[in-house]
XYZ file of N, CA and C in Angstrom:
600
model
N 23.029 -27.776 17.369
C 21.762 -27.510 16.973
C 20.971 -28.784 16.274
N 19.845 -29.104 16.976
C 19.306 -30.318 16.177
C 18.643 -29.836 14.848
N 18.211 -30.580 14.031
C 17.636 -30.429 12.607
C 16.671 -29.513 12.552
N 15.599 -29.559 13.372
C 14.477 -28.638 13.125
C 14.944 -27.405 13.568
N 15.855 -27.062 14.513
C 16.315 -25.610 14.824
C 17.163 -25.120 13.765
N 17.789 -26.017 12.976
C 18.536 -25.669 11.957
C 17.680 -25.264 10.864
N 16.591 -25.883 10.489
C 15.695 -25.416 9.446
C 15.235 -24.189 9.845
N 14.838 -23.890 11.080
C 14.220 -22.749 11.571
C 15.297 -21.715 11.292
N 16.452 -21.906 11.623
C 17.717 -20.879 11.199
C 17.685 -20.597 9.630
N 17.448 -21.631 8.776
C 17.513 -21.374 7.480
C 16.312 -20.604 7.008
N 15.183 -20.771 7.628
C 13.985 -20.075 7.200
C 14.097 -18.665 7.694
N 14.722 -18.406 8.790
C 15.117 -17.055 9.247
C 15.827 -16.314 8.284
N 16.996 -16.906 7.663
C 17.714 -16.330 6.766
C 17.119 -16.069 5.363
N 16.206 -17.062 4.946
C 15.520 -16.731 3.932
C 14.544 -15.704 3.998
N 13.923 -15.573 5.051
C 13.109 -14.277 5.342
C 13.918 -13.041 5.394
N 14.940 -13.147 6.102
C 15.676 -11.923 5.915
C 16.033 -11.508 4.648
N 16.427 -12.375 3.685
C 16.771 -12.135 2.198
C 15.575 -11.563 1.492
N 14.515 -12.128 1.756
C 13.256 -11.830 1.168
C 12.744 -10.413 1.659
N 12.829 -10.117 2.886
C 12.616 -8.809 3.229
C 13.550 -7.655 2.705
N 14.639 -7.901 2.486
C 15.706 -7.172 1.921
C 15.270 -6.836 0.646
N 15.025 -8.005 -0.106
C 14.617 -7.735 -1.487
C 13.304 -6.891 -1.759
N 12.374 -7.049 -0.800
C 10.998 -6.206 -0.821
C 11.257 -4.768 -0.390
N 12.098 -4.303 0.309
C 12.353 -2.898 0.682
C 13.531 -2.344 -0.059
N 13.910 -3.012 -1.120
C 15.136 -2.493 -2.084
C 14.255 -1.281 -3.046
N 15.100 -0.259 -3.123
C 14.495 0.678 -4.075
C 14.377 0.291 -5.318
N 13.547 -0.178 -5.721
C 13.243 -0.808 -7.298
C 12.357 0.074 -7.931
N 12.410 0.432 -9.268
C 11.544 1.331 -9.984
C 10.299 0.480 -9.880
N 9.300 1.468 -10.214
C 7.736 1.061 -10.034
C 7.447 -0.078 -11.048
N 7.649 -0.096 -12.216
C 7.188 -1.140 -13.141
C 7.857 -2.495 -12.916
N 9.292 -2.820 -12.458
C 9.666 -4.015 -12.316
C 9.014 -4.523 -10.767
N 8.806 -3.568 -9.900
C 8.150 -4.110 -8.603
C 6.749 -4.373 -8.750
N 6.214 -3.623 -9.783
C 4.479 -3.977 -9.780
C 4.381 -5.496 -10.613
N 5.396 -5.616 -11.516
C 5.350 -7.067 -12.269
C 5.689 -8.147 -11.142
N 6.622 -7.854 -10.281
C 7.014 -8.872 -9.276
C 5.917 -9.083 -8.408
N 5.405 -8.037 -7.851
C 4.100 -8.295 -6.950
C 3.052 -8.852 -7.531
N 2.765 -8.555 -8.762
C 1.576 -8.897 -9.456
C 1.746 -10.530 -9.638
N 2.999 -10.901 -9.824
C 3.571 -12.298 -10.109
C 3.287 -13.086 -8.751
N 3.813 -12.434 -7.696
C 3.753 -13.267 -6.361
C 2.037 -13.471 -5.972
N 1.367 -12.268 -6.561
C -0.003 -12.218 -5.778
C -0.938 -13.318 -6.688
N -0.461 -13.491 -7.766
C -1.457 -14.366 -8.821
C -0.859 -15.738 -9.079
N 0.365 -16.155 -8.642
C 1.023 -17.374 -9.047
C 0.344 -18.505 -8.232
N 0.065 -19.448 -8.656
C -0.422 -20.755 -7.883
C 0.855 -21.496 -7.100
N 2.010 -21.482 -7.850
C 2.977 -21.886 -7.080
C 3.280 -21.301 -5.627
N 3.411 -19.899 -5.935
C 3.576 -18.970 -4.624
C 2.538 -19.371 -3.463
N 1.314 -19.335 -4.099
C 0.091 -19.654 -3.208
C 0.256 -20.895 -2.371
N 0.802 -22.015 -3.138
C 1.060 -23.212 -2.380
C 2.172 -23.160 -1.461
N 3.291 -22.428 -1.666
C 4.400 -22.188 -0.806
C 3.956 -21.354 0.371
N 3.192 -20.361 0.233
C 2.621 -19.609 1.323
C 1.748 -20.486 2.187
N 1.041 -21.362 1.632
C 0.345 -22.299 2.476
C 1.081 -23.224 3.322
N 2.151 -23.828 2.562
C 3.163 -24.582 3.421
C 3.954 -23.832 4.469
N 4.130 -22.582 4.144
C 4.806 -21.768 5.198
C 4.000 -21.477 6.426
N 2.646 -21.239 6.247
C 1.750 -20.925 7.188
C 1.714 -22.300 8.164
N 1.778 -23.379 7.474
C 1.809 -24.534 8.495
C 3.029 -24.733 9.037
N 4.253 -24.473 8.562
C 5.586 -24.243 9.191
C 5.469 -23.514 10.126
N 4.899 -22.379 10.197
C 5.049 -21.370 11.172
C 4.199 -21.692 12.458
N 3.116 -22.679 12.175
C 2.429 -23.151 13.463
C 3.542 -24.077 14.020
N 4.162 -24.792 13.150
C 5.154 -25.758 14.060
C 6.297 -24.959 14.848
N 6.617 -23.882 14.209
C 7.569 -22.987 14.814
C 7.085 -22.208 16.033
N 5.665 -21.973 15.886
C 5.154 -21.444 17.220
C 4.987 -22.518 18.429
N 4.887 -23.856 17.951
C 5.002 -24.841 19.010
C 6.408 -24.802 19.467
N 7.510 -24.722 18.562
C 8.712 -24.894 19.199
C 9.051 -23.562 20.003
N 8.402 -22.431 19.600
C 8.695 -21.167 20.531
C 8.073 -21.373 21.971
N 6.992 -22.002 21.839
C 6.271 -22.255 23.241
C 7.260 -23.309 24.207
N 7.505 -24.318 23.334
C 8.327 -25.304 23.968
C 9.644 -24.742 24.531
N 10.304 -23.824 23.720
C 11.526 -23.230 24.362
C 11.393 -22.291 25.316
N 10.153 -21.486 25.361
C 9.914 -20.618 26.602
C 9.868 -21.618 27.771
N 8.921 -22.666 27.602
C 8.889 -23.666 28.618
C 10.241 -24.105 29.272
N 11.213 -24.408 28.265
C 12.334 -25.034 28.817
C 13.223 -23.822 29.449
N 13.153 -22.687 28.868
C 13.977 -21.492 29.627
C 13.381 -21.293 31.090
N 12.101 -21.274 30.941
C 11.482 -21.324 32.618
C 11.946 -22.530 33.353
N 12.020 -23.679 32.876
C 12.293 -25.101 33.868
C 13.771 -24.674 34.149
N 14.720 -24.393 33.163
C 16.009 -24.469 33.409
C 16.324 -23.109 34.538
N 15.529 -22.053 34.400
C 15.696 -20.829 35.332
C 15.133 -21.233 36.669
N 14.154 -21.860 36.785
C 13.682 -22.442 38.117
C 14.667 -23.569 38.707
N 15.296 -24.290 37.725
C 16.258 -25.211 38.431
C 17.557 -24.501 38.875
N 17.935 -23.731 38.199
C 19.172 -22.813 38.549
C 18.732 -22.034 39.889
N 17.711 -21.385 39.900
C 17.226 -20.653 41.077
C 17.185 -21.729 42.345
N 16.571 -22.850 42.053
C 16.432 -23.943 43.096
C 17.831 -24.406 43.731
N 18.757 -24.515 42.782
C 20.051 -24.912 43.236
C 20.893 -23.956 43.961
N 20.481 -22.704 43.813
C 21.164 -21.487 44.620
C 20.432 -21.688 46.137
N 19.215 -22.013 46.160
C 18.598 -22.082 47.472
C 18.652 -23.238 48.088
N 19.456 -24.140 47.766
C 19.331 -25.583 48.537
C 20.225 -25.469 49.756
N 19.727 -24.912 50.765
C 20.260 -24.851 52.036
C 21.552 -24.705 52.379
N 22.320 -23.576 51.347
C 23.659 -23.390 51.422
C 24.703 -24.364 50.707
N 24.235 -25.256 50.284
C 25.168 -26.175 49.338
C 25.409 -25.561 48.157
N 26.688 -25.419 47.800
C 26.901 -24.854 46.572
C 27.154 -25.999 45.431
N 26.689 -25.697 44.208
C 26.554 -26.558 43.143
C 27.996 -26.879 42.687
N 28.156 -28.025 42.213
C 29.630 -28.268 41.647
C 29.764 -27.600 40.429
N 30.977 -27.292 40.152
C 31.355 -26.769 38.933
C 30.759 -27.151 37.732
N 30.875 -28.325 37.410
C 30.572 -28.975 36.124
C 29.008 -29.156 36.026
N 28.408 -29.189 37.143
C 26.969 -29.134 37.172
C 26.390 -27.774 36.914
N 27.143 -26.906 37.476
C 26.511 -25.359 37.090
C 26.754 -25.062 35.621
N 28.008 -25.696 35.208
C 28.209 -25.356 33.761
C 27.022 -25.904 32.981
N 26.720 -27.126 33.304
C 25.743 -27.907 32.412
C 24.274 -27.191 32.442
N 24.098 -26.594 33.698
C 22.787 -26.042 33.738
C 22.818 -24.568 32.968
N 24.025 -23.955 33.082
C 24.215 -22.843 32.260
C 24.182 -22.888 30.744
N 24.789 -24.019 30.358
C 24.672 -24.361 28.945
C 23.397 -24.699 28.482
N 22.517 -25.316 29.288
C 21.157 -25.712 28.938
C 20.469 -24.314 28.729
N 20.636 -23.602 29.783
C 19.937 -22.407 29.749
C 20.231 -21.433 28.385
N 21.555 -21.387 28.169
C 21.992 -20.724 26.820
C 21.276 -21.284 25.730
N 21.264 -22.612 25.570
C 20.752 -23.451 24.251
C 19.179 -23.109 24.400
N 18.502 -23.082 25.441
C 17.004 -23.007 25.559
C 16.800 -21.444 25.047
N 17.477 -20.437 25.586
C 17.321 -19.126 25.320
C 17.617 -18.877 23.911
N 18.614 -19.596 23.315
C 19.079 -19.250 21.851
C 17.906 -19.895 21.035
N 17.344 -21.134 21.386
C 16.207 -21.638 20.481
C 14.980 -20.709 20.635
N 14.770 -20.222 21.846
C 13.543 -19.239 22.059
C 13.764 -18.129 21.316
N 14.808 -17.518 21.254
C 14.878 -16.199 20.338
C 14.939 -16.672 18.703
N 15.532 -17.616 18.640
C 15.542 -18.019 17.032
C 14.124 -18.306 16.671
N 13.411 -18.863 17.351
C 11.927 -19.206 16.856
C 10.983 -17.842 17.164
N 11.416 -17.146 18.203
C 10.599 -15.817 18.330
C 10.901 -14.837 17.170
N 12.289 -14.747 16.896
C 12.685 -13.798 15.722
C 12.091 -14.377 14.433
N 12.083 -15.534 14.294
C 11.459 -16.096 12.818
C 9.962 -15.744 12.751
N 9.260 -15.840 13.928
C 7.720 -15.711 13.920
C 7.539 -14.236 13.771
N 8.334 -13.342 14.555
C 8.079 -11.920 14.436
C 8.658 -11.454 13.027
N 9.528 -11.974 12.373
C 9.739 -11.517 10.935
C 8.757 -12.054 9.953
N 8.148 -13.165 10.301
C 7.112 -13.501 9.254
C 6.004 -12.573 9.457
N 5.599 -12.210 10.593
C 4.386 -11.197 10.801
C 5.007 -9.787 10.090
N 6.033 -9.536 10.158
C 6.568 -8.229 9.349
C 6.498 -8.300 7.936
N 7.043 -9.474 7.403
C 6.935 -9.789 6.036
C 5.515 -9.747 5.567
N 4.532 -10.462 6.246
C 3.324 -10.454 5.628
C 2.700 -8.933 5.701
N 2.998 -8.139 6.678
C 2.447 -6.823 6.733
C 3.268 -6.012 5.645
N 4.409 -6.236 5.608
C 5.024 -5.380 4.558
C 4.684 -5.613 3.176
N 4.451 -7.015 2.912
C 3.780 -7.238 1.671
C 2.549 -6.679 1.290
N 1.580 -6.841 2.218
C 0.340 -6.169 2.159
C 0.514 -4.837 1.837
N 1.220 -4.076 2.645
C 1.479 -2.464 2.623
C 2.051 -2.013 1.254
N 2.977 -2.770 0.634
C 3.678 -2.525 -0.662
C 2.617 -2.836 -1.651
N 1.957 -4.072 -1.610
C 0.952 -4.094 -2.650
C -0.040 -3.203 -2.649
N -0.651 -2.586 -1.559
C -1.623 -1.637 -1.403
C -0.973 -0.324 -2.046
N 0.069 -0.005 -1.732
C 1.048 1.135 -2.273
C 0.921 1.201 -3.677
N 1.248 0.068 -4.310
C 1.419 -0.096 -5.661
C 0.038 0.020 -6.370
N -0.907 -0.447 -5.886
C -2.268 -0.424 -6.507
C -2.649 1.004 -6.351
N -2.369 1.618 -5.129
C -2.834 3.068 -5.154
C -1.959 3.952 -6.231
N -0.953 3.522 -6.411
C 0.016 4.241 -7.365
C -0.592 4.118 -8.700
N -0.818 3.052 -9.053
C -1.645 2.712 -10.313
C -2.941 3.518 -10.680
N -3.844 3.527 -9.441
C -4.915 4.218 -9.278
C -4.681 5.845 -9.525
N -3.743 6.170 -8.985
C -3.315 7.692 -9.146
C -2.943 7.952 -10.608
N -2.140 7.053 -11.183
C -1.846 7.286 -12.380
C -2.855 7.119 -13.557
N -3.753 6.309 -13.284
C -5.114 6.242 -13.933
C -5.763 7.497 -13.882
N -6.073 7.924 -12.586
C -6.809 9.103 -12.515
C -6.112 10.403 -13.198
N -4.935 10.487 -13.172
C -4.221 11.732 -13.743
C -4.377 11.610 -15.109
N -4.317 10.302 -15.884
C -4.248 10.343 -17.261
C -5.753 10.587 -17.734
N -6.688 10.115 -16.819
C -8.201 10.383 -17.148
C -8.530 11.833 -17.095
N -7.771 12.711 -15.982
C -7.950 14.035 -15.893
C -7.409 14.706 -16.859
N -6.346 14.385 -17.494
C -5.676 15.100 -18.566
C -6.698 14.942 -19.802
N -7.145 13.723 -19.875
C -8.079 13.406 -21.194
C -9.234 14.408 -20.914
N -9.759 14.392 -19.719
C -11.057 15.390 -19.607
C -10.708 16.692 -19.764
N -9.528 17.070 -19.247
C -8.999 18.599 -19.340
C -8.817 18.823 -20.869
N -8.296 17.919 -21.612
C -8.133 18.379 -23.187
C -9.454 18.362 -23.838
N -10.365 17.359 -23.396
C -11.733 17.435 -23.869
C -12.448 18.312 -23.577
N -12.199 18.978 -22.440
C -12.973 20.021 -21.743
C -12.699 21.255 -22.365
N -11.366 21.293 -22.614
C -11.013 22.617 -23.301
C -11.556 22.723 -24.765
N -11.634 21.659 -25.386
C -12.050 21.743 -26.876
C -13.499 21.929 -26.705
N -14.124 21.364 -25.721
C -15.781 21.622 -25.427
C -15.906 23.245 -25.291
N -15.144 23.699 -24.271
C -15.198 25.159 -23.940
C -14.985 26.089 -25.133
N -13.985 25.705 -26.115
C -13.745 26.479 -27.094
C -14.825 26.324 -28.010
N -15.404 25.404 -28.322
C -16.730 25.098 -28.999
C -17.904 25.898 -28.441
N -18.047 25.897 -27.247
C -19.232 26.656 -26.396
C -18.935 28.275 -26.756
N -17.524 28.517 -26.651
C -17.259 30.092 -26.848
C -17.573 30.397 -28.249
N -17.186 29.589 -29.331
C -17.599 29.933 -30.659
C -19.026 30.000 -30.823
N -19.689 29.084 -30.091
C -21.165 28.964 -30.560
C -21.785 30.411 -29.860
N -21.182 30.800 -28.712
C -21.787 32.148 -28.044
C -21.433 33.327 -28.841
N -20.191 33.289 -29.474
C -19.912 34.454 -30.307
C -20.896 34.350 -31.577
N -21.004 33.359 -32.162
C -22.050 33.244 -33.346
C -23.392 33.682 -33.000
N -23.717 33.105 -31.675
C -25.034 33.822 -31.316
C -25.247 35.229 -31.088
N -23.948 35.963 -30.409
C -24.052 37.187 -30.317
C -24.014 38.066 -31.560
N -23.345 37.596 -32.557
C -23.410 38.016 -33.877
C -24.727 38.089 -34.572
N -25.229 37.114 -34.333
C -26.727 36.832 -34.979
C -27.676 37.772 -34.235
N -27.661 37.916 -32.902
C -28.386 38.860 -32.025
C -28.147 40.260 -32.391
N -26.867 40.603 -32.930
C -26.501 41.933 -33.221
C -27.187 42.413 -34.612
N -27.095 41.533 -35.337
C -27.567 41.526 -36.892
C -29.372 41.553 -36.751
N -29.808 40.775 -35.846
C -31.384 41.030 -35.492
C -31.601 42.419 -34.979
N -30.732 42.918 -34.080
C -31.052 44.198 -33.264
C -31.044 44.987 -34.365
N -30.053 45.114 -35.242
C -29.758 46.217 -36.344
C -30.946 46.262 -37.203
N -31.631 44.991 -37.671
C -32.598 44.794 -38.358
C -33.976 45.421 -37.794
N -34.034 45.315 -36.489
C -35.289 45.617 -35.734
C -35.257 47.116 -35.578
N -33.955 47.598 -35.464
C -33.924 49.160 -35.349
C -34.334 49.811 -36.645
N -33.679 49.166 -37.878
C -34.213 49.714 -39.239
C -35.697 49.595 -39.560
N -36.199 48.479 -39.179
C -37.736 48.467 -39.094
C -38.357 49.475 -38.259
N -37.891 49.674 -36.971
C -38.674 50.472 -36.271
C -38.272 51.999 -36.822
N -37.123 52.455 -37.490
C -37.132 53.699 -37.764
C -37.864 53.906 -39.294
N -38.069 52.913 -40.063
C -38.842 52.916 -41.293
C -40.387 53.113 -40.737
N -40.830 52.335 -39.789
C -42.108 52.499 -39.148
C -42.499 53.681 -38.696
N -41.541 54.495 -37.806
C -41.548 55.734 -37.338
C -41.654 56.600 -38.300
N -41.032 56.542 -39.489
C -41.015 57.520 -40.660
C -42.519 57.555 -41.399
N -42.878 56.265 -41.517
C -44.118 56.252 -42.113
C -45.279 56.718 -41.295
N -45.254 56.751 -39.991
C -45.989 56.921 -38.867
C -46.104 58.332 -38.886
N -45.017 59.120 -39.093
C -44.896 60.454 -39.045
C -45.392 61.182 -40.297
N -45.240 60.420 -41.396
C -45.888 61.091 -42.559
C -47.305 61.053 -42.505
N -47.840 59.658 -41.934
C -49.209 59.556 -41.998
C -49.828 60.609 -40.888
N -49.382 60.982 -39.851
C -49.846 61.803 -38.743
C -49.644 63.203 -39.101
N -48.911 63.492 -39.911
C -48.838 65.237 -40.316
C -47.554 65.570 -39.946
N -46.401 65.092 -39.915
C -45.206 65.742 -39.943
C -44.580 65.713 -38.386
N -45.485 65.166 -37.604
C -44.713 65.018 -36.076
C -43.656 63.987 -36.086
N -42.598 64.506 -35.854
C -41.482 63.514 -35.676
C -41.338 62.727 -34.396
N -41.106 61.434 -34.752
C -40.971 60.535 -33.794
C -39.548 60.262 -33.529
N -39.067 60.309 -32.250
C -37.443 60.032 -31.996
C -37.045 58.668 -32.666
N -36.159 58.811 -33.349
C -35.470 57.446 -34.081
C -34.778 56.896 -33.016
N -35.015 55.552 -33.023
C -34.210 54.547 -32.046
C -32.869 54.360 -32.568
N -31.817 54.490 -31.739
C -30.555 54.252 -32.428
C -29.949 53.040 -31.539
N -28.945 52.436 -32.089
C -28.382 51.493 -31.351
C -27.319 52.125 -30.850
């Protein structure tokens, strides 16, 4: 394997390790700290930029390896249809070996690119999930505060309503007494006709 395909293989192994670390069931707070550090770190940003450039080169290698697989495949099919001549054993083995190496390189580059897209999407979804979790936590604490504050406010309103009710009862009793007193004075003034007393 050439040096650049060896580097692609190492990158594939690193991607697999990072993916496993991302999907491990880690508690919320360490995971949040880790993802916050990744999203805010300048060093990680530079590494991501370099990796994007590297993935462009891997894409070029992938296209080249697909082209080589196609060429080897057409060479192999051409040799089968060469007017009935059979290809010598060592030549056939050489073509089969080139086909194997071309396919290996194609799959290696393809899986590396595919896993990079999966990593990017998993990272985005996990970060979004953690942010939503933080938002829900904050909303729950806010609603708990509102509920506690709202209960105190309702208690105050209920106490004020009770005080108002007591004041209105006292006013009604006072008005009833005044009415009865006025009714008595009126009946004395008119000559003894009794006016029905209003009772509560």
